[in-house]
Short mmCIF file of C-alpha atoms and ligand atoms in Angstrom, two decimals:
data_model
loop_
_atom_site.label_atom_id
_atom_site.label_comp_id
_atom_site.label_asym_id
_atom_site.label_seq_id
_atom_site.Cartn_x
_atom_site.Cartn_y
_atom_site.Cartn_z
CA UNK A 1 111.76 119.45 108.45
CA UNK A 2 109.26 118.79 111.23
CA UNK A 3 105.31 117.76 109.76
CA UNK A 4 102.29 118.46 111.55
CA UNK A 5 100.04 116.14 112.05
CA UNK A 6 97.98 116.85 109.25
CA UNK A 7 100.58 117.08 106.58
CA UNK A 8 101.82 113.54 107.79
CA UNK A 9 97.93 112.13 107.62
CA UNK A 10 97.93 113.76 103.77
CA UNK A 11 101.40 111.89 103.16
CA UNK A 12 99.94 108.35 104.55
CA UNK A 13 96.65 109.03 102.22
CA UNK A 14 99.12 109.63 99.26
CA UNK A 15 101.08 106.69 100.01
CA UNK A 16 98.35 104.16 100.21
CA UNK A 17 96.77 105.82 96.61
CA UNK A 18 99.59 106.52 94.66
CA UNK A 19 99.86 104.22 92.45
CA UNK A 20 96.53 102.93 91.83
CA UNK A 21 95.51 100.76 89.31
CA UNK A 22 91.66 100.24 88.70
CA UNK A 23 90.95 96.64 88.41
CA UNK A 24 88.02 95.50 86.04
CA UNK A 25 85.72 95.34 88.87
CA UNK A 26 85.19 98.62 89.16
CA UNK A 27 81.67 100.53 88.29
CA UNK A 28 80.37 97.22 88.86
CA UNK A 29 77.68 96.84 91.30
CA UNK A 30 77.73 95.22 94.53
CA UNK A 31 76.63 91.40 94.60
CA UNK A 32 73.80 91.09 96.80
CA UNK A 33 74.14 90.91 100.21
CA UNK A 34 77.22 92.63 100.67
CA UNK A 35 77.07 96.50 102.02
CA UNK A 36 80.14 98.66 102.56
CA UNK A 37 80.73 98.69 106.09
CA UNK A 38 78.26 96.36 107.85
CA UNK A 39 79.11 92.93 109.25
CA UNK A 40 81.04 90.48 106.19
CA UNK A 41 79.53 88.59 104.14
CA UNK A 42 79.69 84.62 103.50
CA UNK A 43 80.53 84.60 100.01
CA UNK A 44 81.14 80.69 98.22
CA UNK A 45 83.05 80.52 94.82
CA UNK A 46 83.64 77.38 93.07
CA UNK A 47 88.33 77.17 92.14
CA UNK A 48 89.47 73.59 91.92
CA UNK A 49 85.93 71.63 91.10
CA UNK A 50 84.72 72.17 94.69
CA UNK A 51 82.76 74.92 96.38
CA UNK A 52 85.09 77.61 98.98
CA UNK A 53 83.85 80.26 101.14
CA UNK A 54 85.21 83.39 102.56
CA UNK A 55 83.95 86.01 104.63
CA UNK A 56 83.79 89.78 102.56
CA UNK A 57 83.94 93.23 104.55
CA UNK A 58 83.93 96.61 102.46
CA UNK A 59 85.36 99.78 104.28
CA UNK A 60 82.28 101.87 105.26
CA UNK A 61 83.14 104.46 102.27
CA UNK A 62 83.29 101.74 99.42
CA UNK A 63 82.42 102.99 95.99
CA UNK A 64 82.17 101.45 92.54
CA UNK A 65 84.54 104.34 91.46
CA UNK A 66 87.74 104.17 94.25
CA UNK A 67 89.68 100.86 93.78
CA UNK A 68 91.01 100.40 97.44
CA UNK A 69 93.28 97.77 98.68
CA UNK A 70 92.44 93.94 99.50
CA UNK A 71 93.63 91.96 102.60
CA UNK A 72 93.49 88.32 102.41
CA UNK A 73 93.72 86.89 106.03
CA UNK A 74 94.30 83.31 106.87
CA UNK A 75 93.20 81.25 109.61
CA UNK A 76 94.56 78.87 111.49
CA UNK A 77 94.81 74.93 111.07
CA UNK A 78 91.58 74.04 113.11
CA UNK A 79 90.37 77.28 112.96
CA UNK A 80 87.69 79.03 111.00
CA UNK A 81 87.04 82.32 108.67
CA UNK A 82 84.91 83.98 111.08
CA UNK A 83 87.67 83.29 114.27
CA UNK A 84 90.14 85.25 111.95
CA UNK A 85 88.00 87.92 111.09
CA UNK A 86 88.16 88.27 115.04
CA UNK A 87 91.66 87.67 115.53
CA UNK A 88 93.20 89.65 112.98
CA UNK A 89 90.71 92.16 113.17
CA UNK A 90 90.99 93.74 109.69
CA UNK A 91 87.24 94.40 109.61
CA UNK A 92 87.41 97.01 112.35
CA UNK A 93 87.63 100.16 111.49
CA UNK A 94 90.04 100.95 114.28
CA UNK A 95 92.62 99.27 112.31
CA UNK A 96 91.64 99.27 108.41
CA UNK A 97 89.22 102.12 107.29
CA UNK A 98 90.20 101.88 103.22
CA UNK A 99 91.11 97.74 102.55
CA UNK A 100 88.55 95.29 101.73
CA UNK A 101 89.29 92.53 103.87
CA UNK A 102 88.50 88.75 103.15
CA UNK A 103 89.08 85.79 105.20
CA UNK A 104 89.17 82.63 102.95
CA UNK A 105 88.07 79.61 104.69
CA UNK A 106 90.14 75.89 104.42
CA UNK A 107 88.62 72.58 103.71
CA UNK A 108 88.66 69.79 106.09
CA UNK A 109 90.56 67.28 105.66
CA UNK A 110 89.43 63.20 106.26
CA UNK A 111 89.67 63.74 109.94
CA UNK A 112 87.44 66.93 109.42
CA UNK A 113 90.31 69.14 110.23
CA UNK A 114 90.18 72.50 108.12
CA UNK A 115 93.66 73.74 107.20
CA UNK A 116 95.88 74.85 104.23
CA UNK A 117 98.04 73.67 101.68
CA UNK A 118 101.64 73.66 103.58
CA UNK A 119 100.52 71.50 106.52
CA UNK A 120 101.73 67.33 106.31
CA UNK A 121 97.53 66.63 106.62
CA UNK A 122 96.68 68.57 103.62
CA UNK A 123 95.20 66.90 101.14
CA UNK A 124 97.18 66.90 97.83
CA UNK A 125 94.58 67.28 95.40
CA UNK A 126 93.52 70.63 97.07
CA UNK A 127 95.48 73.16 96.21
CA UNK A 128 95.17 76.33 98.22
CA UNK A 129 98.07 78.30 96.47
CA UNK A 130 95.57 77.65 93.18
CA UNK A 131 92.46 78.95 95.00
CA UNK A 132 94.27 81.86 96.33
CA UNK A 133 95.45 82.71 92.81
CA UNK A 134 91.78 82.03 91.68
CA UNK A 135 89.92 84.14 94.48
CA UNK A 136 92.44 86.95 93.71
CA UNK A 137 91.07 87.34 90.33
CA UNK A 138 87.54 86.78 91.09
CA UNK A 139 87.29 89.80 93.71
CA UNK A 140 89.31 91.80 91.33
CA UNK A 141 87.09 91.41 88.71
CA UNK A 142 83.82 91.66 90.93
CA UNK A 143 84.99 94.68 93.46
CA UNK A 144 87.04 98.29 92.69
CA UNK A 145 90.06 96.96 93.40
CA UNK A 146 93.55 98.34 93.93
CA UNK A 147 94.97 95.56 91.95
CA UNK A 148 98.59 96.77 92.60
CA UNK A 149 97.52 96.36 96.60
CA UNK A 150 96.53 93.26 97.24
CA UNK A 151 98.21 91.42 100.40
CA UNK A 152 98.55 88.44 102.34
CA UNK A 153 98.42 87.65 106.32
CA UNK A 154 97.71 84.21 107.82
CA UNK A 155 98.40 83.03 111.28
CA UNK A 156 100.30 79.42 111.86
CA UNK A 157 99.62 77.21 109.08
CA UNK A 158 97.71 80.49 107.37
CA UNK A 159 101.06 81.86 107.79
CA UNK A 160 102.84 79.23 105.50
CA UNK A 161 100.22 79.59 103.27
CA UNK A 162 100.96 83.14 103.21
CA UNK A 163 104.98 81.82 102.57
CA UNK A 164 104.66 79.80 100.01
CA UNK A 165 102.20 82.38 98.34
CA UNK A 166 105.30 84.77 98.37
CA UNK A 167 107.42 81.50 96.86
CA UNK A 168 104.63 80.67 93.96
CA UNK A 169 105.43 82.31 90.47
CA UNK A 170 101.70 82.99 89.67
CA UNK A 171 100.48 84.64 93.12
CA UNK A 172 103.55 86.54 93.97
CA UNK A 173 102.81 88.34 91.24
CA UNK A 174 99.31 89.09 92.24
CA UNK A 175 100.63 90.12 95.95
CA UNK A 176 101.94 93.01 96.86
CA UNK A 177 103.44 92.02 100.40
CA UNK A 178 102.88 89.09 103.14
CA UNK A 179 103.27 89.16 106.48
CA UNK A 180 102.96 85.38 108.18
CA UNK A 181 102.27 85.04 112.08
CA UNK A 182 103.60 82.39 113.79
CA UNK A 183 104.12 81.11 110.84
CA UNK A 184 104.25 76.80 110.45
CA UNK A 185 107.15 76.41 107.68
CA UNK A 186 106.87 72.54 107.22
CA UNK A 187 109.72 70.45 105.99
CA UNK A 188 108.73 67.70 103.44
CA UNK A 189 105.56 69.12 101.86
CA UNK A 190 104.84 70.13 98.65
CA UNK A 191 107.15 67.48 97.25
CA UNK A 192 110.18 68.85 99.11
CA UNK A 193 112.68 66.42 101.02
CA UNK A 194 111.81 65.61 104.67
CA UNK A 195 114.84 67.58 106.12
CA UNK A 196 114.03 70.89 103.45
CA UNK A 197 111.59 73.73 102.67
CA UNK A 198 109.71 73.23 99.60
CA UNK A 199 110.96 75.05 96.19
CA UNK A 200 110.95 78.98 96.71
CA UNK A 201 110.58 80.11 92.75
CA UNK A 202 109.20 84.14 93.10
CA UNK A 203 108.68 85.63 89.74
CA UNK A 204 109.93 89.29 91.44
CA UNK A 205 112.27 90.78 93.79
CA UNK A 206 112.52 91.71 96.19
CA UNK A 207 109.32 90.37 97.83
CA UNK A 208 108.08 92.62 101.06
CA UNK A 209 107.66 90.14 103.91
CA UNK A 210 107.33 90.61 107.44
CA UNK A 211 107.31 87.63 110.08
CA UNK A 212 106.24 87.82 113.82
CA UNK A 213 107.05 84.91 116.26
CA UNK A 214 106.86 84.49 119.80
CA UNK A 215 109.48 82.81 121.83
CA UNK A 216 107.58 81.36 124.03
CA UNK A 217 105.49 79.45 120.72
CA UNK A 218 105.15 75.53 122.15
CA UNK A 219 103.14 74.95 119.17
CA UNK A 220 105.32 76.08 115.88
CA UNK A 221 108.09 76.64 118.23
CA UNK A 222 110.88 79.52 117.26
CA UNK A 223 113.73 77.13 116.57
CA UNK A 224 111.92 74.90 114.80
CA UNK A 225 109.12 71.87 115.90
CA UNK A 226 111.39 68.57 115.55
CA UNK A 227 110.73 65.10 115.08
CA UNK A 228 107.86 63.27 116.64
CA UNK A 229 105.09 65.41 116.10
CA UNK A 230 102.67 65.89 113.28
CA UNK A 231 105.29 67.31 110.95
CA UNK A 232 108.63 68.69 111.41
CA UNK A 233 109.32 72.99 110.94
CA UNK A 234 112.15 75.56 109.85
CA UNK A 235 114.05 77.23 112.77
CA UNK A 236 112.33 80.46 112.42
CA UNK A 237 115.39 82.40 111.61
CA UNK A 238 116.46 79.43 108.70
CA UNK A 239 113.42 80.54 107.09
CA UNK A 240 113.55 84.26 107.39
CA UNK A 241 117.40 83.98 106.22
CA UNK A 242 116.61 82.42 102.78
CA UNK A 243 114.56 85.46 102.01
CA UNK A 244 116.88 87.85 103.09
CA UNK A 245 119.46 86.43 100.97
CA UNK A 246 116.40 85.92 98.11
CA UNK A 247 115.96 89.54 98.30
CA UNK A 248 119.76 90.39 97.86
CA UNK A 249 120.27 91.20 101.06
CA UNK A 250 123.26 90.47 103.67
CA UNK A 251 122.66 88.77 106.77
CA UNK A 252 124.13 90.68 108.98
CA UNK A 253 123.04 94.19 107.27
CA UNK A 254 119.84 94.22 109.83
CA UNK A 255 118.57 97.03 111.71
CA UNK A 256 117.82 96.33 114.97
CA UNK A 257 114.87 98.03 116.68
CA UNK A 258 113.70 97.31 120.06
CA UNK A 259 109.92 97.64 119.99
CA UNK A 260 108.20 97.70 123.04
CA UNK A 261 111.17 99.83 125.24
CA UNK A 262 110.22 102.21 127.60
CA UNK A 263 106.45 101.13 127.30
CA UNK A 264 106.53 98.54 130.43
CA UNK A 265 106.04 95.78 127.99
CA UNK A 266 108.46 92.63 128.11
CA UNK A 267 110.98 93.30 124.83
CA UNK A 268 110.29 92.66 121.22
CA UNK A 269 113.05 93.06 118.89
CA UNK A 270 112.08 94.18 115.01
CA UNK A 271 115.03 92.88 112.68
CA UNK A 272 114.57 95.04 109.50
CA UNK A 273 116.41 94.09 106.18
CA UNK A 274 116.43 96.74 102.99
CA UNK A 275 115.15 99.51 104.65
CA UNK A 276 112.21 98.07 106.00
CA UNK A 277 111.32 95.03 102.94
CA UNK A 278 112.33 91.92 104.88
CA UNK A 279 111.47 92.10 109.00
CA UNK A 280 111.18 90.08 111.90
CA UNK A 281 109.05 90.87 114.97
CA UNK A 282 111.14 88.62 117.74
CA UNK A 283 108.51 89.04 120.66
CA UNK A 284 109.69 87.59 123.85
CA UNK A 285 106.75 86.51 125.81
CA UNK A 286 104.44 85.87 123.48
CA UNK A 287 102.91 81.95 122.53
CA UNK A 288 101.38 80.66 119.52
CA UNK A 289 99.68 84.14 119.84
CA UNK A 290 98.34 87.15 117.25
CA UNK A 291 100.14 90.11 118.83
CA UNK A 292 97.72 92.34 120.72
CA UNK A 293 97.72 94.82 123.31
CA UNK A 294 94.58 93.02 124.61
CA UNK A 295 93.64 89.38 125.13
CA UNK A 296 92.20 87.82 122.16
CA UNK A 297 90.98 84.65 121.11
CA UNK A 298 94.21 82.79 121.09
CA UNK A 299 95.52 84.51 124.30
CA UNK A 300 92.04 84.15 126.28
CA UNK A 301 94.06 84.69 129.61
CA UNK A 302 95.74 87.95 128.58
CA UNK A 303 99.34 86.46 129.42
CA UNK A 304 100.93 87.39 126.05
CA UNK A 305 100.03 90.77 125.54
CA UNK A 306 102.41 93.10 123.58
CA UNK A 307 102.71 96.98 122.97
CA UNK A 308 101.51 96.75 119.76
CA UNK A 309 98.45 95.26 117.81
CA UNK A 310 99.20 93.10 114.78
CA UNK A 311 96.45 94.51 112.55
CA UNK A 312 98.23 97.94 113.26
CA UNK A 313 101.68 97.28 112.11
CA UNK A 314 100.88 94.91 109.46
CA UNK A 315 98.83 97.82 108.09
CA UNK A 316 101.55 100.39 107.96
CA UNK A 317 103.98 97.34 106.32
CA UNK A 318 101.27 96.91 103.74
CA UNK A 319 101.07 100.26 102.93
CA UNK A 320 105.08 100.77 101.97
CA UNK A 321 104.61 98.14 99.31
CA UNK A 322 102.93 97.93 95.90
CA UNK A 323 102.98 95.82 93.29
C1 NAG B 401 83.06 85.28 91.22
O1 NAG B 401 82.46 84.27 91.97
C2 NAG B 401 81.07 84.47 92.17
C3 NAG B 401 80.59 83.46 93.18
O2 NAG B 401 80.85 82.17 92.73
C4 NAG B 401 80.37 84.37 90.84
O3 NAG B 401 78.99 84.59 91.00
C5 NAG B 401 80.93 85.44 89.92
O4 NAG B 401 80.38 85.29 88.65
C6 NAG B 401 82.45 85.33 89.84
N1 NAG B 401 82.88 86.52 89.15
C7 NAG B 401 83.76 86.49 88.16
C8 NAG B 401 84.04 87.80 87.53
O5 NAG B 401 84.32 85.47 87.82
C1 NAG B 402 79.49 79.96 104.81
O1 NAG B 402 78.27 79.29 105.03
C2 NAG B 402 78.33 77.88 104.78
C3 NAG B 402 76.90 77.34 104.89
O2 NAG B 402 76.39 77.64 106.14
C4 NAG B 402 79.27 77.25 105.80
O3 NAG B 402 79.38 75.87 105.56
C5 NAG B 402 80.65 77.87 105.64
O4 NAG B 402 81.50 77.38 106.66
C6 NAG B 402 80.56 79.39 105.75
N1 NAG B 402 81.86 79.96 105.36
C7 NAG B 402 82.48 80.88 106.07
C8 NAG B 402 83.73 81.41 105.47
O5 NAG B 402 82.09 81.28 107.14
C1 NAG B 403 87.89 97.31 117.38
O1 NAG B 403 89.12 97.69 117.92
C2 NAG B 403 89.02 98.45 119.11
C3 NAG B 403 90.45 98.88 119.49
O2 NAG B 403 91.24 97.75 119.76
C4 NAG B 403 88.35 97.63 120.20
O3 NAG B 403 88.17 98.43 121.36
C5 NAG B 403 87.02 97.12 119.70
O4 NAG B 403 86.46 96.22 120.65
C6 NAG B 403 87.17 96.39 118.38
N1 NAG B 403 85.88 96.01 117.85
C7 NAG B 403 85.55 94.74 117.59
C8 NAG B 403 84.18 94.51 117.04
O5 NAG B 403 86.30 93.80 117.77
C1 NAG B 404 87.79 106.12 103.31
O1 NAG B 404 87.93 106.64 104.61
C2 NAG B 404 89.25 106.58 105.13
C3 NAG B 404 89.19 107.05 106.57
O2 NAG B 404 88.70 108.31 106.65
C4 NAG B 404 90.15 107.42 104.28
O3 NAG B 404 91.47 107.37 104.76
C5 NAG B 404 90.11 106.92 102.86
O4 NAG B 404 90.89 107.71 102.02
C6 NAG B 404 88.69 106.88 102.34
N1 NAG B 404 88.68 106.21 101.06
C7 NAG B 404 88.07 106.70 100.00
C8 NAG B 404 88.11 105.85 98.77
O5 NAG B 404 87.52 107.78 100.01
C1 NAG B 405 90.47 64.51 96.99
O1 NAG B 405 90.63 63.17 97.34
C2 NAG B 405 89.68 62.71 98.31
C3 NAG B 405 90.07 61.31 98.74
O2 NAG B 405 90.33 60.52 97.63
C4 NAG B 405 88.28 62.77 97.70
O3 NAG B 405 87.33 62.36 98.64
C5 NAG B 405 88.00 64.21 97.29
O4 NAG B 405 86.77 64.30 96.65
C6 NAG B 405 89.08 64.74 96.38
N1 NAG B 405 88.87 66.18 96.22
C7 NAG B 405 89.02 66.80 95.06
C8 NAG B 405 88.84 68.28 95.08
O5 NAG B 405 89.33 66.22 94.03
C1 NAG B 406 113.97 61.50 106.23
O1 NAG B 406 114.67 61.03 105.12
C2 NAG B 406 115.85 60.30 105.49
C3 NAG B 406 116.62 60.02 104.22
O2 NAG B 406 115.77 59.51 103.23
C4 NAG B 406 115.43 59.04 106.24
O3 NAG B 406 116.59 58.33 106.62
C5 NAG B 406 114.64 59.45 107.44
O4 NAG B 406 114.15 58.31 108.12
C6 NAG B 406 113.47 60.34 107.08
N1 NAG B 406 112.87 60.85 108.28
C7 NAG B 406 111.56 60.87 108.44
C8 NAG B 406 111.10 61.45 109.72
O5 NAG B 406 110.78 60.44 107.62
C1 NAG B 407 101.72 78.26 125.35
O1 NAG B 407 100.42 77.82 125.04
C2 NAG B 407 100.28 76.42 125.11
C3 NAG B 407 98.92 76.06 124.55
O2 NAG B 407 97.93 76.86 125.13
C4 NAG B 407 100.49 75.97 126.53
O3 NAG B 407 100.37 74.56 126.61
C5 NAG B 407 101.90 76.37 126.96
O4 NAG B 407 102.11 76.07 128.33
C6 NAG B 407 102.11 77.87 126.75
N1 NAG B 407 103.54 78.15 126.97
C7 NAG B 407 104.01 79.06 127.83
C8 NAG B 407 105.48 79.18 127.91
O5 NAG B 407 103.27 79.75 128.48
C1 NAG B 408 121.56 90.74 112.61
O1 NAG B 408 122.93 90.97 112.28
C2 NAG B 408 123.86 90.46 113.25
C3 NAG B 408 125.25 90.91 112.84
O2 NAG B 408 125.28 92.31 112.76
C4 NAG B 408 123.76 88.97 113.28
O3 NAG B 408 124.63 88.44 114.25
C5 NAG B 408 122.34 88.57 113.61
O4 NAG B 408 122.19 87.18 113.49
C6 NAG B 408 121.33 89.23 112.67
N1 NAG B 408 119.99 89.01 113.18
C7 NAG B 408 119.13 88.22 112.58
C8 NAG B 408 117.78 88.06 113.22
O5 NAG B 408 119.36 87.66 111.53
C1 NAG B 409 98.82 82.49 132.46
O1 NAG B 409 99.71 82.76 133.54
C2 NAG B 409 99.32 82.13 134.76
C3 NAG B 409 100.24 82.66 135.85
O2 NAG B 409 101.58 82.64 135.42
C4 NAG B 409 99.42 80.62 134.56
O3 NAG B 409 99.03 79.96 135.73
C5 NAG B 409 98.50 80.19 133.44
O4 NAG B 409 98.67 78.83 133.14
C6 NAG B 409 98.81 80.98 132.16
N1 NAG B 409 97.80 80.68 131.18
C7 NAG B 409 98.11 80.34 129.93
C8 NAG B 409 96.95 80.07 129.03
O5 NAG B 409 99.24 80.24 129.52
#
């Protein structure tokens, strides 16, 4: 059977609202300040006896009455709420015209360096994986939420937030899917030995997760950052293997897709694992980069473009999965 374009638009509204499940902040009104689809809002929220901030964006067509999907987006180590907001772009309504997206911001540590749980300078008596769990609940309870669509993207150490929010009992029950860029997978943290991963414990499975890495990454490198520097991290494909044999999945089961062929652009090879719930976006020129068909704030020279935008394809990933 061959769809038209407008049957397959009805089928991606259907799959995105299927399933819906109102969360209690719906018919509430808005807190002040923040107006479906102008610029986001800096919103702070005490979790963990200290005050956080995030940055808020409704879709233009928010209402008290539709509970729509939530994006959490993580920055960077050294980075900042409003630099993801640009990066990811998940407030432009090119890319997301239905999620509310937030960008939660990391504290800085002693040296004044803001980053997440996950990364050797952390400090231990923050716990990010806590304050995710907590800011989950507080926008669910404040917005018209989805609460069966709520999902997780982070670049670097954002990214290993976003793993070990797929490896914590509590929030991988509030998340739907996670998809880390370049993600920093540190060995020794969270009480793990200094050659391992910390404990993976997911209270469900399988758990939708989709990874993106360059080759050319000198800063979380592919095969893994060795000894010497400010922490040692997983050969990419170590870490992507424990979850598709978490998941059930065989190894060698993948589907191999290449990505960017026939579009000029150098390859990028999608490894995809139960039709689609575990992938891999290989990308073989990009750095320590968000994937983008245009230069962006982490690519300022344009040298790592790809075919395809990240916002884009994490968006139609998202959308396969609910809770
Ligand atoms: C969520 O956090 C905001 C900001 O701190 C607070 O005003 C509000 O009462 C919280 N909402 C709920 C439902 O906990
Ligand atoms: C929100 O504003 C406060 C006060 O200016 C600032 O310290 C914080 O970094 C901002 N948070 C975000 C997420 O932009
Ligand atoms: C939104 O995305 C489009 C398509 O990539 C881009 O042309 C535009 O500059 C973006 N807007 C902002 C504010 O980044
Ligand atoms: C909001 O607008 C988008 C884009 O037109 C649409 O796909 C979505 O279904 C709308 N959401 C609601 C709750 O009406
Ligand atoms: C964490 O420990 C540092 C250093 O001892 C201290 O300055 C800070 O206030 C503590 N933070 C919290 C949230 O307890
Ligand atoms: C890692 O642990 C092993 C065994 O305890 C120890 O020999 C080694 O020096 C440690 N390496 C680092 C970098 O701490
Ligand atoms: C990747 O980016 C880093 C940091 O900007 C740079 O030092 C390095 O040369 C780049 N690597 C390649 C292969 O272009
Ligand atoms: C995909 O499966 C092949 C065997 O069919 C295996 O050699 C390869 O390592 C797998 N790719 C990844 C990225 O795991
Ligand atoms: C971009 O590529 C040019 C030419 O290969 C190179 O000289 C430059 O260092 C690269 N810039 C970055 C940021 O990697």
């Amino acid at each position: 059977m061959i769809l038209s374009a407008l049957q397959l638009a009805s089928l991606a509204v259907c799959a995105w609202t299927a399933t819906a499940t109102a969360s209690t902040g719906c018919g509430k009104d808005l807190p002040d300040g923040v107006v479906p689809g102008a610029d986001s809002t800096n919103v702070t929220i005490y979790s963990g006896g200290i005050e956080r901030s995030y940055l808020i964006h409704l879709p233009a067509n928010y209402t008290a009455h539709d509970p729509v999907p939530l994006i959490l987006s993580f920055h960077g180590r050294t980075k900042s709420a409003s630099e993801q907001e640009d990066l990811s772009q998940f407030s432009n309504a090119s890319y997301n015209t239905r999620a509310i997206a937030v960008y939660p911001q990391g504290v800085a540590n002693s040296k004044g360096v803001r980053q997440w749980t996950g990364d050797p300078d952390a400090p231990a008596n923050i716990s990010d994986i806590a304050f995710t769990s907590d800011l989950i609940t507080n926008l669910t309870s404040s917005y018209c939420i989805d609460a069966s669509r709520v999902y997780a993207t982070g670049k670097s150490n954002g990214g290993g937030l976003v793993g070990l929010l797929a490896c914590d009992p509590t929030t991988s029950a509030q998340i739907a899917a996670f998809a880390p860029v370049s993600g920093a997978f540190y060995y020794g943290v969270l009480g793990a030995a200094n050659d391992s991963l910390p404990a993976c414990d997911p209270s469900r499975s399988p758990i939708p997760i989709v990874e993106f890495h360059g080759e050319l990454d000198t800063t979380i490198p592919y095969d893994g950052r060795g000894p010497g520097g400010r922490g040692e991290t997983a050969p990419v494909l170590d870490w992507l293997h424990d979850w598709v044999e978490r998941n059930g999945f065989e190894i060698d089961s993948n589907v191999t897709t290449s990505v960017c062929q026939g579009t000029g652009y150098p390859e990028v090879e999608r490894y995809s694992w139960g039709d689609g719930v575990v992938q891999h976006y290989w990308e073989s020129n990009l750095n320590h980069t968000w994937p983008a068909t245009y230069a962006n704030d982490d690519d300022k020279s344009g040298n790592y473009t790809t075919c395809y935008d990240g916002a884009a394809v994490i968006m139609e990933f998202f959308e396969n999965y609910s809770l």
